[in-house]
């Protein structure tokens, strides 16, 4: 098994299982070096070392994913930077994440910290159709309801009605809540939003 320097590992020493960091190979013997404390390094064979199980990735909403991307460790940000921005920044993204944390302080605050420390996956946003009803009479006494859908051009933001709820070319019928509410008169259109998964088979 190959190990990377700095990787978290477990090592068996006598009857003990210790946690540490892989520190490369010992010159001359080829044994692996594992640092188990600030001033203690153990030399041992690879068969006594196992990789530490990786933490399971937590799932966060899209706005939290965007926030963490703006505060990544790769760009030199620290957890302290992240928390300071949450408490002091007036940027809309930071304020929205702050509001999300305050909705459930203990759970969401811990989720944010784990996501920053161990990595995360972004929750897939639900998709909706904007389905507007209109009536067409089939007889003098019966009325059959049919629907038209609002589709959006993802390159021009142009909107138009369509009798189909299929995506085609640059036109998209499946929209997120924020996309619908971001349309002109979006709050009105949102009242006609239906989940895509609840509308399968309809056209």
Coordinates of N, CA and C in Angstrom, one line a residue:
X1 N 0.8 -1.2 0.0 CA 0.0 0.0 0.0 C 0.9 1.2 0.0
X2 N 0.5 2.2 -0.8 CA 1.3 3.4 -0.9 C 0.7 4.5 0.0
X3 N 1.6 5.3 0.6 CA 1.2 6.3 1.5 C 1.8 7.7 1.0
X4 N 1.1 8.7 1.3 CA 1.6 10.1 0.9 C 2.1 10.7 2.2
X5 N 3.1 11.5 2.1 CA 3.7 12.2 3.2 C 2.6 13.2 3.8
X6 N 2.4 13.1 5.1 CA 1.4 14.0 5.7 C 0.1 13.3 5.9
X7 N -0.1 12.2 5.2 CA -1.4 11.5 5.2 C -1.7 10.9 6.6
X8 N -2.9 11.0 7.1 CA -3.3 10.4 8.4 C -3.3 8.9 8.3
X9 N -2.6 8.2 9.3 CA -2.6 6.8 9.3 C -2.7 6.3 10.7
X10 N -3.0 5.0 10.8 CA -2.9 4.2 12.1 C -1.7 3.3 12.0
X11 N -1.1 3.1 13.1 CA 0.1 2.2 13.2 C 0.0 1.3 14.4
X12 N 0.3 0.0 14.2 CA 0.3 -0.9 15.4 C 1.7 -0.9 16.0
X13 N 1.8 -0.6 17.3 CA 3.0 -0.6 18.0 C 2.8 -1.5 19.2
X14 N 3.4 -2.7 19.2 CA 3.2 -3.7 20.3 C 1.7 -4.1 20.3
X15 N 1.0 -3.8 21.4 CA -0.4 -4.1 21.5 C -1.3 -2.8 21.4
X16 N -0.6 -1.7 20.9 CA -1.3 -0.4 20.8 C -1.6 -0.1 19.4
X17 N -2.7 0.6 19.2 CA -3.0 1.2 17.9 C -3.0 2.7 18.0
X18 N -2.0 3.3 17.3 CA -1.8 4.7 17.5 C -2.1 5.4 16.2
X19 N -2.5 6.7 16.3 CA -2.8 7.5 15.1 C -1.6 8.5 14.9
X20 N -1.3 8.7 13.7 CA -0.2 9.6 13.4 C -0.2 10.1 11.9
X21 N 0.9 10.6 11.4 CA 1.1 11.1 10.1 C 2.2 10.4 9.4
X22 N 2.0 9.9 8.2 CA 3.1 9.3 7.4 C 4.2 10.3 7.1
X23 N 5.4 9.8 7.4 CA 6.6 10.8 7.3 C 7.7 10.3 6.4
X24 N 7.3 9.5 5.4 CA 8.3 9.0 4.4 C 9.0 7.7 4.8
X25 N 10.1 7.4 4.1 CA 10.8 6.2 4.4 C 12.1 6.5 5.2
X26 N 12.5 5.6 6.0 CA 13.8 5.7 6.7 C 14.9 5.3 5.8
X27 N 15.9 6.2 5.8 CA 17.1 5.9 4.9 C 17.8 4.7 5.3
X28 N 18.1 3.8 4.4 CA 18.9 2.6 4.7 C 18.1 1.4 5.0
X29 N 17.0 1.5 5.7 CA 16.2 0.3 6.1 C 15.0 0.2 5.1
X30 N 14.5 1.3 4.6 CA 13.3 1.2 3.8 C 12.0 1.2 4.6
X31 N 12.2 1.2 6.0 CA 11.0 1.2 6.9 C 10.2 2.5 6.7
X32 N 8.9 2.4 7.0 CA 8.1 3.7 7.0 C 8.2 4.4 8.3
X33 N 8.2 5.7 8.2 CA 8.2 6.5 9.4 C 6.9 7.1 9.7
X34 N 6.4 7.0 10.9 CA 5.1 7.5 11.3 C 5.3 8.4 12.5
X35 N 4.9 9.7 12.3 CA 5.0 10.6 13.5 C 3.7 10.5 14.3
X36 N 3.9 10.1 15.5 CA 2.7 9.9 16.4 C 2.5 11.0 17.4
X37 N 3.5 11.8 17.6 CA 3.4 13.0 18.5 C 4.4 14.0 18.0
X38 N 4.4 15.1 18.7 CA 5.3 16.3 18.3 C 6.8 15.8 18.2
X39 N 7.2 15.0 19.2 CA 8.6 14.6 19.2 C 8.9 13.1 19.1
X40 N 7.9 12.4 18.6 CA 8.1 10.9 18.5 C 7.7 10.4 17.1
X41 N 8.7 9.7 16.5 CA 8.5 9.1 15.2 C 8.8 7.6 15.3
X42 N 8.0 6.8 14.8 CA 8.1 5.4 14.8 C 8.5 4.9 13.4
X43 N 9.5 4.0 13.4 CA 9.9 3.3 12.1 C 9.3 1.9 12.1
X44 N 8.6 1.6 11.1 CA 8.0 0.2 11.1 C 7.8 -0.2 9.7
X45 N 7.4 -1.5 9.5 CA 7.1 -2.0 8.2 C 5.7 -1.6 7.7
X46 N 5.5 -1.5 6.4 CA 4.2 -1.1 5.9 C 3.0 -1.9 6.3
X47 N 3.3 -3.2 6.6 CA 2.2 -4.1 7.0 C 1.6 -3.7 8.3
X48 N 2.3 -2.9 9.1 CA 1.7 -2.5 10.4 C 1.1 -1.1 10.3
X49 N 0.9 -0.6 9.1 CA 0.3 0.7 8.9 C -1.0 0.6 8.1
X50 N -2.0 1.4 8.5 CA -3.2 1.4 7.7 C -3.7 2.8 7.5
X51 N -4.2 3.1 6.4 CA -4.7 4.5 6.1 C -5.9 4.7 7.1
X52 N -6.0 6.0 7.6 CA -7.1 6.3 8.4 C -8.3 6.5 7.5
X53 N -9.4 6.0 7.9 CA -10.7 6.1 7.1 C -11.0 7.5 6.9
X54 N -11.2 7.9 5.7 CA -11.6 9.3 5.4 C -12.9 9.6 5.9
X55 N -13.0 10.9 6.4 CA -14.3 11.4 6.9 C -15.3 11.4 5.8
X56 N -16.6 11.0 6.1 CA -17.6 11.0 5.1 C -18.0 12.5 4.8
X57 N -18.1 12.8 3.5 CA -18.4 14.1 3.1 C -19.8 14.5 3.5
X58 N -19.9 15.7 4.1 CA -21.2 16.2 4.5 C -21.9 16.9 3.2
X59 N -23.2 17.0 3.3 CA -23.9 17.6 2.2 C -24.4 19.0 2.6
X60 N -24.1 20.0 1.8 CA -24.5 21.3 2.1 C -25.3 22.0 1.0
X61 N -26.2 23.0 1.3 CA -26.9 23.7 0.2 C -26.0 24.4 -0.7
X62 N -26.5 24.7 -1.9 CA -25.7 25.4 -2.9 C -25.1 26.7 -2.4
X63 N -25.8 27.5 -1.7 CA -25.3 28.8 -1.2 C -24.1 28.6 -0.3
X64 N -24.1 27.5 0.5 CA -23.0 27.2 1.4 C -21.8 26.7 0.6
X65 N -22.1 25.9 -0.4 CA -21.0 25.5 -1.3 C -20.3 26.6 -2.0
X66 N -21.1 27.6 -2.4 CA -20.5 28.8 -3.1 C -19.7 29.6 -2.1
X67 N -20.2 29.7 -0.8 CA -19.4 30.4 0.2 C -18.1 29.7 0.5
X68 N -18.1 28.4 0.6 CA -16.9 27.7 1.0 C -15.9 27.7 -0.2
X69 N -16.4 27.8 -1.4 CA -15.5 27.9 -2.6 C -14.8 29.2 -2.5
X70 N -15.5 30.3 -2.0 CA -14.8 31.6 -1.9 C -13.9 31.7 -0.7
X71 N -13.9 30.7 0.2 CA -13.0 30.7 1.3 C -12.2 29.4 1.4
X72 N -11.7 28.9 0.3 CA -11.1 27.6 0.3 C -9.7 27.6 0.9
X73 N -9.3 26.5 1.5 CA -8.0 26.4 2.1 C -6.9 26.5 1.1
X74 N -7.2 26.1 -0.2 CA -6.2 26.1 -1.2 C -5.8 27.6 -1.6
X75 N -6.7 28.5 -1.3 CA -6.5 29.9 -1.6 C -5.9 30.6 -0.3
X76 N -5.5 29.8 0.7 CA -4.9 30.4 1.9 C -5.8 30.9 3.0
X77 N -7.1 30.6 2.8 CA -8.1 31.0 3.8 C -8.0 30.1 5.0
X78 N -8.2 30.6 6.2 CA -8.3 29.8 7.4 C -9.7 29.8 7.9
X79 N -10.0 28.9 8.9 CA -11.3 28.8 9.5 C -11.6 30.1 10.2
X80 N -10.6 30.8 10.7 CA -10.8 32.1 11.4 C -11.3 33.1 10.4
X81 N -10.7 33.1 9.1 CA -11.1 34.0 8.1 C -12.6 33.8 7.8
X82 N -13.0 32.6 7.7 CA -14.4 32.2 7.3 C -15.3 32.7 8.4
X83 N -15.0 32.5 9.6 CA -15.9 32.9 10.7 C -16.0 34.5 10.8
X84 N -14.8 35.1 10.6 CA -14.8 36.6 10.7 C -15.7 37.2 9.6
X85 N -15.6 36.6 8.4 CA -16.5 37.1 7.3 C -18.0 36.9 7.6
X86 N -18.3 35.8 8.2 CA -19.7 35.5 8.5 C -20.2 36.5 9.5
X87 N -19.4 37.0 10.5 CA -19.8 37.9 11.5 C -19.8 39.3 11.1
X88 N -18.9 39.7 10.2 CA -18.7 41.1 9.9 C -19.1 41.6 8.5
X89 N -19.0 40.6 7.5 CA -19.3 41.0 6.1 C -20.7 41.3 5.9
X90 N -21.0 42.3 5.0 CA -22.3 42.7 4.6 C -22.6 42.1 3.2
X91 N -21.7 41.4 2.7 CA -21.9 40.8 1.4 C -23.2 39.9 1.4
X92 N -24.0 39.9 0.4 CA -25.3 39.1 0.4 C -25.0 37.6 0.6
X93 N -24.0 37.0 0.0 CA -23.8 35.6 0.1 C -23.4 35.3 1.6
X94 N -22.5 36.1 2.2 CA -22.2 35.9 3.6 C -23.4 36.0 4.5
X95 N -24.2 37.0 4.3 CA -25.4 37.2 5.1 C -26.4 36.0 5.0
X96 N -26.5 35.5 3.7 CA -27.4 34.4 3.5 C -26.9 33.1 4.2
X97 N -25.6 32.9 4.2 CA -25.1 31.7 4.9 C -25.2 31.9 6.4
X98 N -25.0 33.2 6.9 CA -25.2 33.4 8.3 C -26.7 33.1 8.7
X99 N -27.6 33.6 7.9 CA -29.0 33.3 8.2 C -29.3 31.8 8.2
X100 N -28.7 31.1 7.3 CA -28.8 29.6 7.2 C -28.3 28.9 8.5
X101 N -27.2 29.4 9.0 CA -26.7 28.9 10.3 C -27.6 29.2 11.4
X102 N -28.2 30.4 11.5 CA -29.0 30.8 12.6 C -30.4 30.0 12.6
X103 N -30.7 29.5 11.4 CA -32.0 28.7 11.3 C -31.9 27.5 12.3
X104 N -30.7 26.9 12.4 CA -30.5 25.8 13.3 C -29.0 25.8 13.7
X105 N -28.8 26.7 14.7 CA -27.4 27.1 15.1 C -26.5 25.9 15.3
X106 N -26.9 25.0 16.2 CA -26.0 23.9 16.5 C -25.7 23.0 15.4
X107 N -26.7 22.5 14.7 CA -26.5 21.6 13.6 C -25.9 22.2 12.4
X108 N -26.4 23.4 11.9 CA -25.8 24.0 10.7 C -24.4 24.6 11.0
X109 N -24.2 25.1 12.2 CA -22.8 25.6 12.5 C -21.8 24.4 12.4
X110 N -22.1 23.3 13.0 CA -21.2 22.1 13.0 C -21.1 21.6 11.5
X111 N -22.1 21.6 10.8 CA -22.1 21.2 9.4 C -21.1 22.0 8.6
X112 N -21.2 23.4 8.8 CA -20.3 24.3 8.0 C -18.8 24.0 8.4
X113 N -18.6 23.8 9.7 CA -17.2 23.6 10.1 C -16.7 22.2 9.5
X114 N -17.5 21.2 9.6 CA -17.1 19.9 9.1 C -16.8 20.0 7.6
X115 N -17.7 20.7 6.9 CA -17.5 20.9 5.4 C -16.2 21.6 5.1
X116 N -15.9 22.6 5.8 CA -14.6 23.3 5.6 C -13.4 22.4 5.9
X117 N -13.5 21.7 7.0 CA -12.3 20.9 7.4 C -12.2 19.6 6.6
X118 N -13.2 18.9 6.4 CA -13.2 17.6 5.8 C -13.6 17.4 4.3
X119 N -14.2 18.5 3.8 CA -14.7 18.4 2.4 C -16.2 18.3 2.5
X120 N -16.9 18.5 1.3 CA -18.3 18.5 1.3 C -18.8 18.1 -0.2
X121 N -20.1 17.8 -0.2 CA -20.8 17.7 -1.5 C -21.9 18.7 -1.5
X122 N -22.3 19.2 -2.6 CA -23.3 20.2 -2.7 C -24.7 19.5 -3.0
X123 N -25.6 19.9 -2.2 CA -27.0 19.3 -2.3 C -27.6 19.6 -3.7
X124 N -28.1 18.6 -4.4 CA -28.8 18.9 -5.7 C -30.1 19.6 -5.4
X125 N -30.2 20.8 -6.1 CA -31.4 21.6 -5.9 C -32.6 20.9 -6.6
X126 N -33.8 21.0 -6.0 CA -34.9 20.5 -6.8 C -35.2 21.3 -8.0
X127 N -35.7 20.7 -9.0 CA -36.0 21.4 -10.3 C -37.6 21.4 -10.4
X128 N -38.0 22.5 -11.0 CA -39.4 22.8 -11.2 C -39.8 23.1 -12.6
X129 N -41.0 22.9 -13.0 CA -41.6 23.5 -14.2 C -42.5 24.7 -13.7
X130 N -42.5 25.7 -14.6 CA -43.5 26.7 -14.4 C -44.7 26.3 -15.3
X131 N -45.8 25.8 -14.7 CA -46.9 25.3 -15.5 C -48.1 26.1 -15.4
X132 N -48.5 26.8 -16.5 CA -49.6 27.7 -16.4 C -50.8 27.0 -17.1
X133 N -52.0 27.0 -16.4 CA -53.2 26.4 -16.9 C -53.9 27.3 -17.9
X134 N -54.5 26.7 -18.9 CA -55.5 27.4 -19.7 C -56.5 26.4 -20.2
X135 N -57.7 26.9 -20.4 CA -58.8 25.9 -20.7 C -59.1 26.0 -22.2
X136 N -59.4 24.8 -22.7 CA -59.9 24.7 -24.1 C -61.2 23.8 -24.1
X137 N -62.3 24.3 -24.6 CA -63.5 23.6 -24.6 C -63.6 22.5 -25.6
X138 N -63.9 21.3 -25.2 CA -64.1 20.2 -26.2 C -65.5 20.0 -26.6
X139 N -66.4 20.4 -25.6 CA -67.9 20.3 -26.0 C -68.5 21.6 -25.3
X140 N -69.8 21.7 -25.5 CA -70.5 22.8 -24.8 C -70.6 22.7 -23.3
X141 N -70.4 21.4 -22.9 CA -70.7 21.2 -21.4 C -69.4 20.8 -20.7
X142 N -68.4 20.4 -21.4 CA -67.1 19.9 -20.7 C -66.0 20.9 -21.0
X143 N -65.1 21.0 -20.1 CA -63.9 21.8 -20.3 C -62.7 21.0 -19.9
X144 N -61.8 20.9 -20.9 CA -60.5 20.1 -20.7 C -59.4 21.1 -20.4
X145 N -58.7 20.9 -19.3 CA -57.6 21.8 -18.9 C -56.3 21.3 -19.5
X146 N -55.6 22.2 -20.2 CA -54.3 21.9 -20.8 C -53.4 23.0 -20.2
X147 N -52.1 22.7 -20.4 CA -51.1 23.6 -19.7 C -50.0 24.1 -20.8
X148 N -49.5 25.2 -20.4 CA -48.3 25.8 -21.1 C -47.2 26.0 -20.1
X149 N -46.0 25.9 -20.6 CA -44.8 25.9 -19.7 C -44.0 27.1 -20.1
X150 N -43.4 27.7 -19.1 CA -42.4 28.8 -19.3 C -41.0 28.2 -19.5
X151 N -40.4 28.5 -20.6 CA -39.0 28.0 -20.8 C -38.1 29.2 -20.9
X152 N -36.8 29.0 -20.6 CA -35.9 30.1 -20.5 C -34.7 29.7 -21.3
X153 N -34.2 30.7 -22.1 CA -33.0 30.5 -22.9 C -31.8 30.8 -22.0
X154 N -30.9 29.8 -21.8 CA -29.8 29.9 -20.8 C -28.7 30.8 -21.3
X155 N -28.7 31.2 -22.5 CA -27.7 32.1 -23.1 C -28.1 33.5 -23.1
X156 N -29.4 33.7 -23.3 CA -29.9 35.1 -23.4 C -30.9 35.5 -22.3
X157 N -31.3 34.6 -21.5 CA -32.3 34.8 -20.4 C -33.7 35.2 -21.0
X158 N -33.8 35.0 -22.2 CA -35.2 35.2 -22.8 C -36.1 34.2 -22.3
X159 N -37.4 34.6 -22.1 CA -38.4 33.6 -21.7 C -39.5 33.5 -22.8
X160 N -40.2 32.4 -22.9 CA -41.3 32.2 -23.8 C -42.2 31.1 -23.3
X161 N -43.4 31.1 -23.7 CA -44.3 29.9 -23.3 C -44.0 28.8 -24.3
X162 N -44.3 27.6 -23.9 CA -44.2 26.4 -24.7 C -45.2 25.4 -24.3
X163 N -45.7 24.6 -25.3 CA -46.6 23.5 -25.0 C -45.9 22.3 -24.5
X164 N -44.5 22.3 -24.6 CA -43.7 21.1 -24.1 C -43.0 21.5 -22.9
X165 N -42.8 20.5 -22.0 CA -41.9 20.7 -20.8 C -40.5 20.1 -21.0
X166 N -40.1 19.9 -22.2 CA -38.8 19.3 -22.5 C -37.7 20.4 -22.7
X167 N -36.5 20.1 -22.2 CA -35.4 20.9 -22.5 C -34.9 20.7 -23.9
X168 N -34.6 21.7 -24.7 CA -34.0 21.5 -26.0 C -33.1 22.6 -26.4
X169 N -32.0 22.3 -26.9 CA -31.0 23.3 -27.3 C -30.6 24.1 -26.1
X170 N -30.6 25.5 -26.2 CA -30.3 26.4 -25.1 C -31.6 26.7 -24.3
X171 N -32.7 26.1 -24.6 CA -33.9 26.4 -23.9 C -34.2 25.4 -22.8
X172 N -34.5 25.9 -21.7 CA -34.6 25.0 -20.5 C -36.0 25.2 -19.8
X173 N -36.6 24.1 -19.6 CA -37.9 24.1 -18.9 C -37.8 23.8 -17.4
X174 N -36.7 23.0 -17.1 CA -36.5 22.6 -15.7 C -35.7 23.7 -15.0
X175 N -36.2 24.3 -14.0 CA -35.6 25.5 -13.4 C -35.6 25.3 -11.9
X176 N -34.6 26.0 -11.2 CA -34.5 26.0 -9.8 C -35.4 27.1 -9.2
X177 N -35.6 27.0 -7.9 CA -36.5 28.0 -7.3 C -35.9 29.4 -7.5
X178 N -34.6 29.5 -7.3 CA -33.9 30.9 -7.5 C -34.0 31.4 -8.9
X179 N -34.0 30.5 -9.9 CA -34.1 30.9 -11.3 C -35.5 31.4 -11.6
X180 N -36.5 30.7 -11.0 CA -37.9 31.1 -11.2 C -38.2 32.5 -10.5
X181 N -37.7 32.6 -9.3 CA -38.0 33.8 -8.5 C -37.2 35.0 -9.1
X182 N -36.1 34.7 -9.8 CA -35.3 35.7 -10.4 C -35.8 36.3 -11.7
X183 N -36.9 35.6 -12.3 CA -37.5 36.1 -13.5 C -38.3 37.4 -13.2
X184 N -38.6 38.2 -14.2 CA -39.5 39.3 -14.0 C -40.9 38.7 -13.6
X185 N -41.5 39.2 -12.6 CA -42.7 38.7 -12.0 C -42.5 37.3 -11.5
X186 N -41.3 37.0 -11.0 CA -40.9 35.6 -10.6 C -41.8 35.1 -9.4
X187 N -42.2 36.0 -8.5 CA -43.0 35.6 -7.3 C -44.3 35.1 -7.8
X188 N -44.8 35.6 -8.9 CA -46.1 35.1 -9.4 C -45.9 33.8 -10.1
X189 N -44.9 33.7 -10.9 CA -44.6 32.4 -11.6 C -44.3 31.3 -10.5
X190 N -43.7 31.7 -9.4 CA -43.4 30.6 -8.4 C -44.7 29.9 -7.9
X191 N -45.8 30.6 -7.9 CA -47.1 30.1 -7.5 C -47.5 28.9 -8.4
X192 N -47.0 28.9 -9.6 CA -47.3 27.9 -10.6 C -46.2 26.8 -10.8
X193 N -45.3 26.8 -9.9 CA -44.1 25.9 -10.0 C -44.6 24.5 -9.5
X194 N -44.2 23.5 -10.2 CA -44.5 22.1 -9.9 C -43.1 21.3 -10.0
X195 N -42.9 20.4 -9.0 CA -41.7 19.6 -9.1 C -41.6 18.8 -10.3
X196 N -40.4 18.7 -10.9 CA -40.2 17.9 -12.1 C -40.5 16.5 -11.8
X197 N -40.1 16.0 -10.7 CA -40.3 14.5 -10.4 C -41.7 14.2 -10.2
X198 N -42.5 15.2 -9.8 CA -44.0 14.9 -9.7 C -44.7 15.0 -11.0
X199 N -44.0 15.5 -12.0 CA -44.7 15.7 -13.3 C -44.2 14.8 -14.4
X200 N -43.5 13.8 -14.1 CA -42.9 12.9 -15.1 C -44.0 12.3 -15.9
X201 N -43.8 12.3 -17.2 CA -44.8 11.7 -18.1 C -45.8 12.7 -18.6
X202 N -45.8 13.9 -18.1 CA -46.7 14.9 -18.6 C -45.9 15.7 -19.7
X203 N -46.6 16.2 -20.6 CA -46.0 17.0 -21.7 C -47.0 18.1 -22.1

